[in-house]
């Protein structure tokens, strides 16, 4: 066993000995991840004095465990009550919530726990093994390449719009227009801000998320006594562990799906500026594109739930790569980790693995151990968490509204953001009642500003020459992949239908 | 033979709300960037142009359905008397009130009032004792977890200030 192997084994056992930090932090992470506005980044900031008071190892393990658990926690309300805890879980309710309404919430939770843990664990191991290679991905991803990555995610709008293309496209492009509110990235010219200074930075994501999903959902669910159907309620009257094992088994049987969608998350995670929301949308879209049953997506299809959850947990290990190897944080949480670690006198970058190899490998090991612990501690909870769906809507709806609206206030502490969430709630309610997909609007709101930023940077660099979009080899490869991912599923579907006709 | 109710025109008035809002917003967006540098205009005109085109196609489709008698301008289930009887309008009013009052009364008190009132409206006044107990538990629990334990900066009012003083003085 080489020197690195010895360090890894040593760090692994050392990390396990911190179980008393990891297990409570996992539960804290589940809570803060599940409430919109309380991301892992916000919680680490809130608990910064505590983190700084801890010794280096404890602080590091605490932050990494919280980060992983919060990512997983964001999917729980997305599945149970159609409210993603963070933008990274915005693709989770597309198939998770229909499963809950069918009374399969316990299976869905078990599935997501297994997919998230396995996805996170696998990508942590891959990241550990291929760190030097992965760290260079960020160098090759310029604005042109990022435009294509964004388009991978945005193409999901077309899939969502499949049932009624015109209405789907209206929802998606309205979202893109709303996402364009705020100042432009080059000259800071305000656009469509209605005179509100609070909109100069663009539409804040949490109020949009809270309004479109939580508030609008609360106004819809009050029509029924319970979220779930009567048949589902009868089935849930006799809870058993069977549903948990069944969900875990469904996920484990799709191990290959977990593997490749989590790798999508890992690759997107290592690109600074990209994030879990992009990864989950891209993974969902790719999963649907290459599925043999694309028509089942959106109706409670296991693969539609596994793909975004594996991908957004793959992002967690991805964001650590540029942080540790290059000293460039790949996201907000990684940036805060950088500050905390620097306080302890640890400098990130190429010298980290020479001067402090235990810290460098320790962060990945903390992630791997957290995911291992999560698999065994959270999985049994699926049986009890799914009981939320049996709470009558007359109690559930006001609770959803009050706690999510105040969650919209938290990130920026503007009262305006609560009003904005309410406005998005009304928009979301009208959209739901009239057959427009709120997820399509949200994709536009999330990815629109990013796409515009990279598009403008590309045009500025090329003095307005649109052909810059096809000027790089990697970019062109990605364009071909994008075209194939759109064309191939259509071709497969046509071929399948022809074969069916021939057989008949 | 198909029954008569299948032939009744489909109400599409509600479906027109989002496209009309989209067109109005796009036109407002265009007006706000008309004299701006090209960097501020390019994506707005590109995305807005497509949105107007798609909305145009939708309007043409609706007009065609209206003219052939397959659709009517009714609002269907978007606005109905059930919105009042189910308590949805009441819930909307209390939600607006929650947003307006929370800055003055603080998180805990406003949440208690909001939860109590909304639940009473939705339950048509049944089981007030249970509702008040749930509302008190939820709002106090929220205060304990988010404000007291995590020191999250929620809107604060009389209750939060008093509790802070009480806890600070032991």
XYZ file of C-alpha atoms in Angstrom:
674
model
C 0.000 0.000 0.000
C 1.416 3.360 -1.008
C 1.788 6.439 1.137
C -1.508 7.906 -0.104
C -3.305 4.632 0.646
C -1.983 4.636 4.197
C -3.136 8.230 4.696
C -6.578 7.405 3.296
C -7.059 4.417 5.613
C -5.852 6.456 8.583
C -8.131 9.386 7.728
C -11.103 7.031 7.169
C -10.906 5.526 10.662
C -10.207 8.927 12.171
C -13.327 10.361 10.491
C -15.509 7.486 11.691
C -14.426 8.254 15.253
C -16.211 11.609 14.825
C -19.619 9.879 14.599
C -20.842 12.024 17.481
C -20.417 15.114 15.266
C -21.616 13.546 12.023
C -24.903 12.014 13.172
C -26.413 15.131 14.863
C -25.159 17.256 11.966
C -26.939 14.978 9.480
C -30.246 15.623 11.236
C -29.535 19.364 11.417
C -28.720 19.321 7.701
C -31.966 17.527 6.882
C -33.931 20.247 8.678
C -32.123 23.252 7.195
C -32.076 21.693 3.740
C -35.798 21.077 3.857
C -36.873 24.636 4.676
C -36.584 27.006 1.684
C -34.158 29.816 2.486
C -32.105 27.790 4.989
C -29.424 26.361 2.783
C -26.262 24.718 4.091
C -24.376 27.913 3.218
C -26.722 30.067 5.324
C -26.534 27.656 8.248
C -22.728 27.524 8.163
C -22.721 31.339 8.171
C -25.191 31.425 11.079
C -23.108 28.866 12.997
C -19.793 30.431 11.965
C -18.799 31.422 15.546
C -19.357 27.793 16.608
C -17.416 26.439 13.612
C -14.495 28.780 14.244
C -14.379 27.724 17.896
C -14.077 24.043 16.922
C -10.702 22.476 16.145
C -9.846 22.083 12.472
C -10.928 18.450 12.056
C -14.229 18.829 13.901
C -15.090 22.044 12.034
C -14.261 20.437 8.721
C -16.315 17.307 9.389
C -19.212 19.428 10.679
C -19.318 21.613 7.563
C -18.978 18.757 5.079
C -21.640 16.627 6.820
C -24.016 19.582 6.962
C -23.437 20.297 3.276
C -24.206 16.698 2.215
C -27.213 16.290 4.504
C -28.738 19.645 3.502
C -28.494 18.621 -0.146
C -30.371 15.414 0.625
C -32.833 17.183 2.941
C -33.945 19.553 0.187
C -35.509 16.621 -1.625
C -37.752 15.539 1.273
C -40.367 18.354 1.123
C -40.029 18.297 -2.677
C -41.305 14.712 -2.643
C -43.840 14.949 0.172
C -45.459 18.348 -0.371
C -44.118 19.523 -3.761
C -41.838 22.158 -2.196
C -38.143 21.922 -3.092
C -35.979 23.062 -0.180
C -33.410 24.543 -2.574
C -33.183 25.269 -6.303
C -31.028 22.137 -6.574
C -34.079 20.024 -5.742
C -36.374 21.804 -8.196
C -36.461 18.808 -10.563
C -37.186 16.325 -7.743
C -40.961 16.928 -7.419
C -41.518 16.311 -11.137
C -41.751 12.582 -10.382
C -41.410 12.513 -6.592
C -44.668 14.331 -5.822
C -46.843 12.239 -8.172
C -45.494 9.174 -6.319
C -46.557 10.706 -3.007
C -50.043 11.456 -4.321
C -50.305 7.806 -5.333
C -49.463 6.823 -1.752
C -45.883 5.827 -2.605
C -44.237 8.603 -0.583
C -42.390 6.123 1.623
C -40.940 4.301 -1.409
C -40.047 7.649 -3.007
C -38.188 8.778 0.110
C -36.336 5.466 0.408
C -35.457 5.690 -3.277
C -34.150 9.214 -2.970
C -32.122 8.386 0.154
C -30.454 5.453 -1.560
C -29.884 7.356 -4.817
C -28.505 10.408 -3.005
C -26.222 8.373 -0.699
C -24.936 6.083 -3.431
C -24.558 8.951 -5.898
C -22.722 11.045 -3.328
C -20.538 8.156 -2.224
C -19.652 7.091 -5.741
C -18.771 10.594 -6.927
C -16.691 11.176 -3.796
C -14.630 8.079 -4.615
C -14.324 9.123 -8.282
C -13.359 12.673 -7.271
C -10.729 11.316 -4.903
C -9.239 9.110 -7.613
C -9.320 11.623 -10.459
C -8.791 14.919 -8.668
C -5.955 16.272 -10.850
C -7.899 15.552 -14.052
C -11.224 16.858 -12.759
C -9.640 20.043 -11.476
C -8.686 20.939 -15.034
C -12.295 20.709 -16.291
C -12.916 24.212 -14.987
C -10.099 25.551 -17.170
C -11.657 24.182 -20.349
C -15.188 25.367 -19.603
C -15.423 28.918 -20.941
C -18.523 30.972 -21.605
C -19.221 29.257 -24.945
C -19.116 25.772 -23.435
C -21.253 26.946 -20.518
C -23.925 28.181 -22.939
C -24.283 24.629 -24.269
C -24.404 23.199 -20.717
C -27.222 25.661 -19.909
C -29.052 24.664 -23.075
C -28.897 21.014 -21.957
C -30.918 22.081 -18.903
C -33.224 24.474 -20.741
C -34.096 21.775 -23.297
C -36.027 20.163 -20.436
C -38.697 22.824 -21.057
C -39.411 21.178 -24.415
C -39.794 17.788 -22.722
C -42.134 19.227 -20.091
C -44.038 20.942 -22.869
C -44.543 17.650 -24.698
C -48.224 17.347 -23.664
C -49.130 20.832 -24.908
C -46.135 22.321 -26.701
C -47.519 25.869 -27.058
C -48.480 26.211 -23.383
C -45.208 24.621 -22.258
C -43.179 27.016 -24.366
C -45.181 30.007 -23.099
C -44.398 28.957 -19.503
C -40.706 28.355 -20.265
C -40.154 31.592 -22.179
C -42.132 33.588 -19.597
C -39.712 32.169 -17.007
C -36.750 33.192 -19.168
C -38.191 36.719 -19.480
C -38.747 36.941 -15.716
C -35.179 35.685 -15.245
C -33.957 38.600 -17.386
C -35.301 41.172 -14.893
C -32.504 43.209 -13.298
C -29.399 44.910 -14.582
C -27.492 43.544 -17.548
C -24.074 42.106 -16.738
C -22.022 44.443 -18.929
C -23.305 48.005 -18.391
C -25.617 47.393 -15.409
C -28.606 48.857 -17.234
C -31.803 48.164 -15.240
C -34.460 46.206 -17.126
C -38.126 45.686 -16.221
C -37.526 46.344 -12.528
C -40.866 48.198 -12.063
C -38.789 50.821 -10.238
C -37.867 48.457 -7.390
C -34.236 48.685 -6.284
C -34.623 45.179 -4.806
C -34.886 43.787 -8.339
C -31.647 45.328 -9.634
C -29.768 42.133 -8.732
C -32.325 40.107 -10.637
C -35.114 37.883 -9.400
C -34.000 36.208 -6.146
C -34.378 32.446 -6.485
C -35.819 31.536 -3.091
C -38.927 33.801 -3.336
C -39.521 32.468 -6.873
C -39.155 28.880 -5.635
C -41.353 29.477 -2.573
C -44.067 31.215 -4.555
C -44.219 28.973 -7.609
C -44.080 25.709 -5.674
C -45.022 26.166 -2.002
C -47.578 28.997 -1.901
C -49.388 27.962 -5.073
C -49.428 24.315 -3.952
C -50.897 25.311 -0.570
C -53.768 27.086 -2.322
C -54.420 24.060 -4.516
C -54.260 21.297 -1.887
C -57.022 22.782 0.285
C -59.543 21.409 -2.210
C -58.948 17.948 -0.790
C -58.927 16.757 2.802
C -55.501 15.125 2.325
C -52.710 15.444 -0.250
C -52.906 11.751 -1.043
C -55.747 9.893 -2.718
C -58.318 7.896 -0.729
C -56.806 4.611 -1.906
C -53.360 5.824 -0.828
C -54.744 6.821 2.573
C -56.190 3.363 3.079
C -52.869 1.808 2.128
C -51.013 4.073 4.537
C -53.349 3.195 7.392
C -51.260 0.069 7.931
C -47.661 1.343 7.661
C -44.907 -1.212 7.263
C -41.210 -1.434 6.545
C -42.021 -3.198 3.304
C -42.426 0.080 1.388
C -39.004 1.297 2.559
C -37.294 -1.912 1.445
C -39.213 -1.827 -1.818
C -38.078 1.771 -2.513
C -34.478 0.933 -1.634
C -34.634 -2.152 -3.829
C -36.051 -0.162 -6.797
C -33.170 2.306 -6.462
C -30.514 -0.394 -6.063
C -31.776 -2.205 -9.173
C -31.143 1.055 -11.054
C -27.547 1.351 -9.828
C -26.281 2.112 -13.310
C -28.755 5.005 -13.605
C -27.568 6.357 -10.253
C -23.954 6.033 -11.414
C -24.147 7.932 -14.681
C -26.503 10.679 -13.491
C -24.341 11.301 -10.409
C -21.287 11.611 -12.683
C -23.181 14.328 -14.607
C -23.528 16.086 -11.245
C -19.852 15.606 -10.446
C -18.698 17.107 -13.755
C -21.084 20.074 -13.492
C -20.086 20.494 -9.838
C -16.420 21.016 -10.652
C -17.259 23.946 -12.934
C -17.104 27.098 -10.815
C -20.400 28.993 -11.018
C -22.451 26.027 -12.170
C -24.528 24.347 -9.483
C -26.939 21.691 -8.330
C -29.943 23.228 -10.077
C -28.265 22.988 -13.485
C -27.015 19.478 -12.715
C -30.427 18.187 -11.641
C -32.222 19.620 -14.680
C -29.546 18.310 -17.070
C -29.583 14.857 -15.426
C -33.394 14.678 -15.538
C -33.440 15.717 -19.179
C -30.735 13.212 -20.159
C -32.409 10.461 -18.152
C -35.685 11.122 -19.971
C -34.041 11.454 -23.362
C -32.407 8.037 -23.220
C -35.193 6.234 -21.397
C -37.195 3.462 -23.011
C -40.297 4.903 -21.330
C -40.018 8.711 -21.654
C -43.804 9.024 -21.538
C -43.748 7.745 -17.924
C -41.682 10.730 -16.741
C -43.748 13.219 -14.770
C -46.193 10.552 -13.613
C -44.140 9.122 -10.730
C -41.403 7.299 -12.615
C -38.560 6.023 -10.356
C -35.839 7.055 -12.809
C -37.276 10.584 -12.944
C -36.710 10.803 -9.202
C -33.355 9.035 -9.069
C -31.718 11.159 -11.782
C -31.981 14.646 -10.210
C -31.277 13.354 -6.691
C -28.136 11.446 -7.714
C -26.965 14.420 -9.757
C -27.413 17.078 -7.089
C -25.526 14.932 -4.594
C -22.820 14.361 -7.189
C -22.402 18.135 -7.264
C -21.377 18.216 -3.581
C -18.151 16.299 -4.172
C -17.595 18.140 -7.446
C -17.567 21.553 -5.774
C -14.769 20.432 -3.434
C -12.391 19.606 -6.304
C -11.586 23.139 -7.545
C -11.573 24.321 -3.911
C -8.991 21.820 -2.733
C -6.829 21.497 -5.840
C -6.914 25.059 -7.181
C -8.181 27.112 -4.243
C -11.212 28.196 -6.315
C -14.568 27.627 -4.551
C -17.121 25.992 -6.861
C -20.145 27.325 -4.967
C -21.351 29.413 -2.013
C -20.854 26.659 0.584
C -17.351 25.903 -0.711
C -16.537 29.623 -0.486
C -17.539 29.677 3.187
C -15.471 26.528 3.813
C -12.524 28.344 2.269
C -12.934 31.242 4.724
C -13.256 28.946 7.744
C -10.270 26.797 6.769
C -8.127 29.855 6.114
C -9.000 31.042 9.620
C -7.409 27.812 10.832
C -4.279 28.580 8.808
C -4.871 26.046 6.022
C -4.184 27.396 2.538
C -5.906 25.664 -0.358
C -4.403 25.067 -3.758
C -1.778 22.775 -5.246
C 0.350 22.827 -2.087
C -2.469 21.490 0.120
C -1.819 17.825 -0.660
C 1.911 18.268 -0.031
C 1.709 20.308 3.179
C -1.595 19.064 4.688
C -2.567 15.831 2.908
C -4.771 14.753 5.819
C -6.872 17.909 5.464
C -7.224 17.503 1.699
C -8.128 13.809 1.782
C -9.979 14.329 5.062
C -12.611 16.528 3.431
C -13.448 13.864 0.860
C -13.322 11.166 3.499
C -15.701 13.193 5.689
C -18.048 13.352 2.726
C -17.810 9.617 2.063
C -18.330 8.734 5.735
C -21.285 11.174 5.976
C -22.973 9.495 3.016
C -22.336 6.073 4.566
C -23.857 7.189 7.863
C -26.776 8.838 6.070
C -27.701 5.625 4.311
C -28.206 3.841 7.614
C -29.562 6.678 9.746
C -32.008 8.313 7.343
C -33.404 5.330 5.465
C -35.478 4.088 8.435
C -36.961 7.594 8.789
C -38.751 7.334 5.443
C -41.535 5.375 7.147
C -42.220 8.195 9.615
C -41.528 11.182 7.338
C -44.087 9.985 4.814
C -46.770 10.339 7.517
C -46.699 14.108 6.820
C -48.982 13.391 3.889
C -51.701 12.166 6.248
C -51.947 15.569 7.967
C -55.239 17.227 6.883
C -54.691 20.068 4.421
C -56.589 22.558 6.595
C -53.605 22.397 8.995
C -50.862 21.717 6.449
C -51.584 24.544 3.982
C -51.294 27.472 6.470
C -48.104 25.928 7.934
C -46.570 25.628 4.460
C -47.461 29.244 3.658
C -46.164 30.785 6.888
C -42.866 28.890 7.148
C -41.954 29.121 3.469
C -42.899 32.795 3.140
C -40.665 33.678 6.062
C -38.001 31.463 4.455
C -38.194 33.777 1.428
C -37.302 36.654 3.745
C -34.196 35.019 5.218
C -31.513 35.123 2.464
C -31.622 38.908 1.857
C -33.744 40.039 4.817
C -35.969 42.187 2.578
C -39.694 42.337 3.293
C -39.963 42.847 -0.454
C -38.955 39.208 -0.980
C -42.020 38.037 0.954
C -44.293 40.141 -1.262
C -42.435 38.797 -4.288
C -42.979 35.212 -3.118
C -46.684 35.978 -2.733
C -46.807 37.414 -6.266
C -45.091 34.288 -7.596
C -47.590 32.266 -5.579
C -50.502 33.899 -7.405
C -48.744 33.363 -10.758
C -48.054 29.725 -9.839
C -51.660 29.168 -8.740
C -53.076 30.575 -11.985
C -50.538 28.498 -13.944
C -51.459 25.283 -12.130
C -55.201 25.813 -12.516
C -54.960 26.572 -16.220
C -52.541 23.841 -17.306
C -49.196 25.676 -17.436
C -46.240 23.869 -15.870
C -44.680 25.816 -12.951
C -41.456 23.790 -13.312
C -41.047 25.175 -16.848
C -41.377 28.736 -15.478
C -38.840 27.973 -12.735
C -36.302 26.466 -15.157
C -36.445 29.734 -17.086
C -36.080 31.846 -13.926
C -33.073 29.804 -12.724
C -31.186 29.179 -15.947
C -32.230 32.292 -17.924
C -29.909 34.777 -16.174
C -26.974 32.329 -16.317
C -27.499 31.694 -20.015
C -27.716 35.429 -20.691
C -24.523 36.118 -18.707
C -22.461 33.551 -20.621
C -24.022 34.619 -23.915
C -23.097 38.280 -23.337
C -19.575 37.409 -22.202
C -19.096 35.389 -25.394
C -20.403 38.185 -27.583
C -18.269 40.804 -25.800
C -15.139 38.698 -26.259
C -15.827 38.271 -29.962
C -16.956 41.867 -30.651
C -20.497 40.725 -31.320
C -19.646 37.862 -33.690
C -22.298 35.199 -33.134
C -20.055 32.553 -34.710
C -18.061 32.584 -31.469
C -20.598 30.023 -30.254
C -18.962 27.495 -32.597
C -15.365 28.593 -32.122
C -14.060 26.015 -29.632
C -13.432 22.299 -30.110
C -14.953 21.308 -26.755
C -17.897 23.616 -27.384
C -18.508 22.016 -30.781
C -18.340 18.535 -29.252
C -20.922 19.643 -26.685
C -23.121 21.128 -29.436
C -23.058 17.757 -31.217
C -23.913 15.983 -27.938
C -26.797 18.423 -27.376
C -28.114 17.852 -30.881
C -27.801 14.085 -30.438
C -29.560 14.155 -27.060
C -32.487 15.935 -28.711
C -32.587 14.029 -32.005
C -31.747 10.474 -30.891
C -34.727 10.022 -28.500
C -37.080 11.178 -31.280
C -35.420 8.715 -33.682
C -35.605 5.871 -31.124
C -39.283 6.651 -30.487
C -40.105 6.710 -34.197
C -38.251 3.411 -34.705
C -40.055 1.839 -31.739
C -43.450 2.901 -33.093
C -42.588 1.518 -36.561
C -41.606 -1.822 -35.022
C -44.862 -1.935 -33.061
C -46.823 -1.316 -36.246
C -44.873 -4.059 -38.051
C -45.498 -6.537 -35.171
C -49.237 -5.726 -35.176
C -73.728 8.056 -29.510
C -71.779 10.517 -27.322
C -73.683 12.302 -24.542
C -74.517 16.007 -24.935
C -72.298 17.205 -22.094
C -69.234 16.168 -24.103
C -70.154 18.749 -26.690
C -70.314 21.687 -24.252
C -67.662 24.280 -25.139
C -64.451 24.127 -23.096
C -63.916 27.300 -21.013
C -60.573 28.799 -22.068
C -60.812 32.237 -20.420
C -58.564 31.093 -17.578
C -55.959 29.713 -19.978
C -55.666 33.168 -21.533
C -54.526 34.813 -18.276
C -50.892 33.640 -18.440
C -50.372 34.528 -22.135
C -51.973 37.973 -21.618
C -49.710 38.570 -18.595
C -46.757 37.314 -20.672
C -47.513 39.691 -23.561
C -48.052 42.661 -21.229
C -44.847 41.926 -19.345
C -42.851 41.452 -22.561
C -44.070 44.775 -23.933
C -43.151 46.454 -20.638
C -39.731 44.750 -20.795
C -39.199 46.058 -24.342
C -40.180 49.587 -23.269
C -37.624 49.447 -20.437
C -34.735 48.495 -22.774
C -35.690 50.502 -25.851
C -32.910 53.092 -25.405
C -30.430 50.805 -23.634
C -27.079 49.487 -24.913
C -27.249 46.373 -27.100
C -25.925 44.214 -24.259
C -29.111 44.922 -22.291
C -31.339 44.394 -25.316
C -30.073 41.279 -27.050
C -31.486 38.541 -24.826
C -34.644 40.507 -23.995
C -35.557 40.980 -27.651
C -34.563 37.415 -28.533
C -36.502 35.692 -25.741
C -39.334 38.249 -25.773
C -39.697 37.926 -29.549
C -40.105 34.152 -29.294
C -42.530 34.552 -26.376
C -44.698 36.984 -28.370
C -44.651 34.580 -31.318
C -45.702 31.599 -29.200
C -48.416 33.663 -27.475
C -49.612 34.772 -30.934
C -49.905 31.126 -32.004
C -51.845 30.376 -28.813
C -54.255 33.285 -29.396
C -54.872 32.136 -32.980
C -55.591 28.617 -31.696
C -58.021 30.008 -29.102
C -59.823 32.211 -31.645
C -60.179 29.218 -33.949
C -61.676 27.137 -31.111
C -64.030 29.981 -30.126
C -65.231 30.476 -33.692
C -65.907 26.790 -34.185
C -67.898 26.684 -30.930
C -65.520 24.200 -29.266
C -64.515 26.733 -26.608
C -66.031 29.564 -24.586
C -64.546 32.520 -22.723
C -65.590 31.168 -19.319
C -63.015 30.932 -16.551
C -63.764 27.300 -15.683
C -62.303 26.330 -12.342
C -59.943 29.332 -12.072
C -62.494 31.573 -10.357
C -65.651 30.034 -8.927
C -67.974 30.248 -5.951
C -66.061 27.303 -4.490
C -63.099 29.630 -3.932
C -65.181 31.398 -1.288
C -66.884 28.341 0.207
C -63.657 26.346 0.448
C -61.953 29.222 2.248
C -59.406 29.893 -0.499
C -60.269 33.587 -0.706
C -60.101 33.792 3.087
C -56.710 32.098 3.039
C -55.484 34.584 0.426
C -56.656 37.527 2.559
C -54.953 36.146 5.691
C -51.771 35.486 3.649
C -51.696 39.097 2.440
C -52.301 40.185 6.036
C -49.430 37.946 7.198
C -47.026 39.613 4.767
C -48.141 43.087 5.790
C -48.206 42.538 9.572
C -45.090 40.422 10.113
C -42.800 43.433 9.841
C -44.671 45.172 12.697
C -45.757 42.326 14.966
C -42.777 40.037 14.439
C -42.589 36.395 13.350
C -44.011 34.605 16.392
C -47.106 36.670 17.036
C -48.008 37.090 13.363
C -47.484 33.391 12.661
C -49.745 32.478 15.584
C -52.468 34.847 14.375
C -52.114 33.719 10.777
C -52.188 30.008 11.559
C -55.168 30.351 13.924
C -57.232 32.477 11.547
C -56.411 30.481 8.411
C -57.089 27.125 10.040
C -60.357 28.418 11.503
C -61.422 29.689 8.083
C -60.492 26.431 6.339
C -62.175 24.280 9.004
C -65.278 26.523 9.034
C -64.753 27.265 12.721
C -64.581 23.650 13.868
C -62.261 22.517 16.712
C -61.015 25.988 17.739
C -59.214 24.636 20.803
C -57.109 22.225 18.802
C -56.378 24.893 16.180
C -55.176 27.402 18.766
C -53.011 24.741 20.411
C -51.440 23.768 17.050
C -50.905 27.427 16.110
C -49.261 28.205 19.448
C -47.039 25.117 19.268
C -45.949 25.845 15.695
C -45.225 29.538 16.219
C -43.408 28.971 19.522
C -41.546 26.019 18.023
C -40.523 28.199 15.076
C -39.314 30.897 17.457
C -37.362 28.372 19.560
C -35.653 26.659 16.616
C -35.010 29.501 14.237
C -34.733 32.613 16.408
C -33.567 31.361 19.794
C -31.400 28.372 18.772
C -30.066 29.485 15.372
C -30.346 33.259 15.862
C -31.841 33.608 12.394
C -32.829 37.162 11.595
C -36.570 36.760 11.234
C -38.777 39.868 11.400
C -38.891 40.735 15.088
C -41.577 42.459 17.144
C -42.857 42.750 20.694
C -42.620 39.030 21.530
C -39.076 38.543 20.189
C -37.793 41.703 21.886
C -39.356 40.728 25.215
C -38.044 37.158 25.069
C -34.579 38.393 24.136
C -34.554 40.681 27.153
C -35.903 37.929 29.428
C -33.309 35.395 28.234
C -30.468 37.932 28.383
C -31.294 38.736 31.996
C -31.513 35.064 32.943
